[in-house]
Coordinates of C-alpha atoms in Angstrom, one line a residue:
Chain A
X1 CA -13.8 -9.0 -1.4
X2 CA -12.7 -5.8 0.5
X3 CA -15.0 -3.6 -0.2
X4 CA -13.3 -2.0 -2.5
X5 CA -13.6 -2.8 -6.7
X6 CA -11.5 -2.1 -9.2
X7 CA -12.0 -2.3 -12.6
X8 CA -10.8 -3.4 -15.2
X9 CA -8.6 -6.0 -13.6
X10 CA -6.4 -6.3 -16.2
X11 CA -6.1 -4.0 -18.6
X12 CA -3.9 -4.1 -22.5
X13 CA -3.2 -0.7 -24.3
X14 CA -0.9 1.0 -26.9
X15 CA 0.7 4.4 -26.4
X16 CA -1.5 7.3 -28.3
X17 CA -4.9 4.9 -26.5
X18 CA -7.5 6.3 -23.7
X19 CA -8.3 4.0 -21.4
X20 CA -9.5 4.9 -17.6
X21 CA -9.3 2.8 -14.4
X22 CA -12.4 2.9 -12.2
X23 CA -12.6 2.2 -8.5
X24 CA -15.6 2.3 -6.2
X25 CA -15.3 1.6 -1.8
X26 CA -18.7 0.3 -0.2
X27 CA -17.2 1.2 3.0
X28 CA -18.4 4.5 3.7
X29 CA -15.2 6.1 3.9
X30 CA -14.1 9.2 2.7
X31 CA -10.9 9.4 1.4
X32 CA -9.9 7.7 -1.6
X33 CA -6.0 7.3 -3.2
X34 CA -4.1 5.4 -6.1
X35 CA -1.0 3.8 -5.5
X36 CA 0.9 2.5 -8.4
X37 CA 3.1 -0.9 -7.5
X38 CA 6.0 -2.1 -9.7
X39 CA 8.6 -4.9 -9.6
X40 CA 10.8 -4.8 -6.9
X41 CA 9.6 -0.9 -6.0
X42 CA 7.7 0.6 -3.2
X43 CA 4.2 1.4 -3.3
X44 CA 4.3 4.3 -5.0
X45 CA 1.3 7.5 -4.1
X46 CA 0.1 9.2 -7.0
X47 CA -3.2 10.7 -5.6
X48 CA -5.0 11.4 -2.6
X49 CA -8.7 12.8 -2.6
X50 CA -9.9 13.5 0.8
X51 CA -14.1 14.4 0.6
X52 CA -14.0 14.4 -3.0
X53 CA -11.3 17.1 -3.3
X54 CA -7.7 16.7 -4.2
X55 CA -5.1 17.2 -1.6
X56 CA -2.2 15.1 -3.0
X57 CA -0.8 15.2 -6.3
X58 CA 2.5 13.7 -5.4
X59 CA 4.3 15.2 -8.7
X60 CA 2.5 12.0 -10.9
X61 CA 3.1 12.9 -15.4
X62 CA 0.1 14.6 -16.8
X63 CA -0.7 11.5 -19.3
X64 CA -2.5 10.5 -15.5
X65 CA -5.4 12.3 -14.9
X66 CA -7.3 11.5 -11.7
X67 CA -11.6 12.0 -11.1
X68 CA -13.7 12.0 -7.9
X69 CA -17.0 12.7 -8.4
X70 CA -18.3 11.3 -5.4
X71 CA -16.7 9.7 -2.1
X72 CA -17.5 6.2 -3.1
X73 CA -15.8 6.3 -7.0
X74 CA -12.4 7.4 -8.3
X75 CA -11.1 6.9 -11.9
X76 CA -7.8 7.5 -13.3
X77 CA -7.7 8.7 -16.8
X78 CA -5.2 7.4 -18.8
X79 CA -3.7 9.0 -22.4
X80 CA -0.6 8.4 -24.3
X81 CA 1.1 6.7 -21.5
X82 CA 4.6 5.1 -21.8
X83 CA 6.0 1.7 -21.5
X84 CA 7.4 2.4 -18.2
X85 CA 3.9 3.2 -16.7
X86 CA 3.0 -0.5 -17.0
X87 CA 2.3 -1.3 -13.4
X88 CA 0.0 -2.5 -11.1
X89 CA -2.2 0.1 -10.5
X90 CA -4.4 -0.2 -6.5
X91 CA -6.9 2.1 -5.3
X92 CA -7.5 2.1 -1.3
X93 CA -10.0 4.1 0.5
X94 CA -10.2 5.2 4.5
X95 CA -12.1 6.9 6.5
X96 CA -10.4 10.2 7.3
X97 CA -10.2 10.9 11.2
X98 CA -7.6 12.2 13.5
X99 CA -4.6 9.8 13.8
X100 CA -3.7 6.9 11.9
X101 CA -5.1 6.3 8.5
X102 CA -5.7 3.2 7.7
X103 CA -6.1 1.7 4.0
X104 CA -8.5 -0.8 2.6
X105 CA -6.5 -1.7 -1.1
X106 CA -8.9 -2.8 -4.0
X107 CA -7.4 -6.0 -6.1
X108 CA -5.5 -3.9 -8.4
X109 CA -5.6 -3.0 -12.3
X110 CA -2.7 -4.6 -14.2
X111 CA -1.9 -2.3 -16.7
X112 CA 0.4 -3.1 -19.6
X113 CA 1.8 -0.4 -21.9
X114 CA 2.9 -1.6 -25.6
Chain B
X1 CA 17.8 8.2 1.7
X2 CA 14.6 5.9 1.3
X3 CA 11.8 7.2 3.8
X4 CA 11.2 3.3 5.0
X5 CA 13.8 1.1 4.7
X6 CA 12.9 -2.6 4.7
X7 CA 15.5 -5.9 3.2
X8 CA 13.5 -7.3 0.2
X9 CA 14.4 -10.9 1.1
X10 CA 13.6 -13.7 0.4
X11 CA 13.5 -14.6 4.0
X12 CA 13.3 -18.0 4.5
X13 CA 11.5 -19.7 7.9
X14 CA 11.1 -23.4 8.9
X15 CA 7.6 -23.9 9.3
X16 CA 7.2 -23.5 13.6
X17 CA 10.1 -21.3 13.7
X18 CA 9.5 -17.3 14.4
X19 CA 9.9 -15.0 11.4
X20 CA 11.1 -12.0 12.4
X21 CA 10.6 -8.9 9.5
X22 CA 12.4 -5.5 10.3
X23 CA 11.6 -2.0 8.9
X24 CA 13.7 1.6 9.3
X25 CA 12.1 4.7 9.2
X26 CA 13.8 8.2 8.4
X27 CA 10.9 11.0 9.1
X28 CA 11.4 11.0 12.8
X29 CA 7.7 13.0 12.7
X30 CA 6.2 9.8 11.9
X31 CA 3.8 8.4 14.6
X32 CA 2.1 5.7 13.1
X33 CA 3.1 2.5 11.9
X34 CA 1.5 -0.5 9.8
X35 CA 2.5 -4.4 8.3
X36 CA 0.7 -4.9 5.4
X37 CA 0.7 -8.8 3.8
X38 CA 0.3 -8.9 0.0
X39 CA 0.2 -12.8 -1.2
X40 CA 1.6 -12.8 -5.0
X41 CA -1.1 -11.3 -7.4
X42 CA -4.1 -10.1 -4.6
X43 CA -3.9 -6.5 -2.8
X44 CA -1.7 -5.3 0.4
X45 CA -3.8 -6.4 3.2
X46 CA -3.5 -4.7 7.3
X47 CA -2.4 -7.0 9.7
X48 CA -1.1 -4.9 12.2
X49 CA -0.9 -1.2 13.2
X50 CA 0.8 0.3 16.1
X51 CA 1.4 3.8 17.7
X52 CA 3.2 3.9 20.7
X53 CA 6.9 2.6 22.0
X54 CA 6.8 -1.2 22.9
X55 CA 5.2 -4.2 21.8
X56 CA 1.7 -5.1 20.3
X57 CA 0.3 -8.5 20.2
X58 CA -2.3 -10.2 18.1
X59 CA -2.7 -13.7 18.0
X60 CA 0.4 -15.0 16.6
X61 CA 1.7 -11.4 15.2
X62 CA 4.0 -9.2 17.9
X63 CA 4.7 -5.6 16.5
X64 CA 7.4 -3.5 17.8
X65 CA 7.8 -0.1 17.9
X66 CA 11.1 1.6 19.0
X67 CA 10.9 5.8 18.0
X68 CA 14.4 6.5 19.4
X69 CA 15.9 3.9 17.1
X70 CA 13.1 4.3 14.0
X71 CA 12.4 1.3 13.7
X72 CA 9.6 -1.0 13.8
X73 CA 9.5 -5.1 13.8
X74 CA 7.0 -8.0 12.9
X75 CA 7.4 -11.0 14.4
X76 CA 5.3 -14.3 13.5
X77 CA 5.3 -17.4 16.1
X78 CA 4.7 -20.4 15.2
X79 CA 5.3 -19.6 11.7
X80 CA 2.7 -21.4 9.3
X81 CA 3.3 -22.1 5.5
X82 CA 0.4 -19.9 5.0
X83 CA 2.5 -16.6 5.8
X84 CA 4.4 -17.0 3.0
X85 CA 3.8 -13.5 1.5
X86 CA 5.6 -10.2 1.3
X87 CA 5.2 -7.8 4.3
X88 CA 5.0 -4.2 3.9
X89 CA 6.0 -1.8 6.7
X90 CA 4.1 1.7 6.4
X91 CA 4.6 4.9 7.8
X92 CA 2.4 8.0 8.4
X93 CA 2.5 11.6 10.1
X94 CA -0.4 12.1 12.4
X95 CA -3.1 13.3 10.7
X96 CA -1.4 12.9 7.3
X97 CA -3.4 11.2 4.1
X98 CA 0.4 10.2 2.9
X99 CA 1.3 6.7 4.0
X100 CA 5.3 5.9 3.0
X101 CA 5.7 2.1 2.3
X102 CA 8.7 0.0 1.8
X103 CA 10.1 -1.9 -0.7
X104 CA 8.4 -5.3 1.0
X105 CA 10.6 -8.3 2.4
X106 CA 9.3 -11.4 0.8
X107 CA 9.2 -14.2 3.3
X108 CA 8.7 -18.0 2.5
X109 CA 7.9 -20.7 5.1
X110 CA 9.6 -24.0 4.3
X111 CA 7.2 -26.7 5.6

């Protein structure tokens, strides 16, 4: 356990569905970010929320819709998504400070996409 | 132009022998570095993080650094079956929320 969950581990859903992902760090940090992993690809950023407000949107589709209501849980709302999104999907947390940033990853959602 | 280079693998050790994992980087603003481990089917996990030109020891874990060049090294001693994972070399501006991975070399120790 790293002190940060994710749920739902995995996760099963057809293209016009809703789903959301939902991650919450008992760590204390402040900054918050999902990362989408697939096969034989680097870690890819999506979004970055730094004390609850958005400073990344690193040019992610709008069928991914990210929520921080607090600094200890983020969700990722998910609509009409593709095939191709199926991925693992990791949310990390840190504690924003000068200098390095260092990441503490949750276990992942496995999403697929039928 | 990928921002962090790193060969996927597989790299294969003997068990004992030094593994030795090597990562490019192409934003010559970037200051700090980081190995992440990810065993198949858990989360990316820090091992090692360093900053400045040289080497960095921990335990059996030696990171190098070398800005001029852009590129940074892991190197396992004593290499245990255990380390078989893939290794993730980061990169990050000071101050920056953005942290640039790499593809990930997988590396497998042979007992």
């Amino acid at each position: 356990e790293t002190g940060v969950t994710q749920t739902p581990r995995h996760l099963v859903m057809g293209m016009t569905n809703k789903k959301s992902l939902k991650c919450e760090q008992h760590l204390g940090h402040n900054a918050m970010y999902w990362y989408k992993q697939s096969a034989k690809k680097p870690l890819e950023l999506m979004f970055v929320y730094s004390l609850e407000e958005r400073v990344e949107n690193n040019s992610v589709p709008s069928r991914f819709s990210p929520e921080c209501p607090n600094s200890s849980h983020l969700f990722l709302h998910l609509h009409t998504l593709q095939p191709e999104d199926s991925a693992l999907y990791l949310c990390a947390s840190s504690h924003k400070s000068s200098g390095a940033n260092v990441l503490t990853f949750g276990a992942g959602s496995r999403l697929t996409v039928l | 132009q990928k921002e962090v280079e790193q060969n996927s693998g597989p790299l294969s050790v003997p068990e004992g022998a030094i593994a030795s994992l090597n990562c490019t980087y192409s934003d010559r603003g970037s200051q700090s570095f980081f190995w992440y481990r990810q065993y198949s089917g858990k989360s990316p996990e820090l091992i090692m993080s360093i900053y400045s030109n040289g080497d960095k020891e921990d335990g059996r874990f030696t990171a190098q650094l070398n800005k001029a060049s852009q590129y940074v090294s892991l190197l396992i001693r004593d290499s245990q079956p255990s380390d078989s994972a893939t290794y993730l070399c980061a990169a990050t501006r000071e101050g920056a929320q953005k942290l640039v991975f790499g593809q990930g070399t997988r590396l497998t120790i042979n007992p």
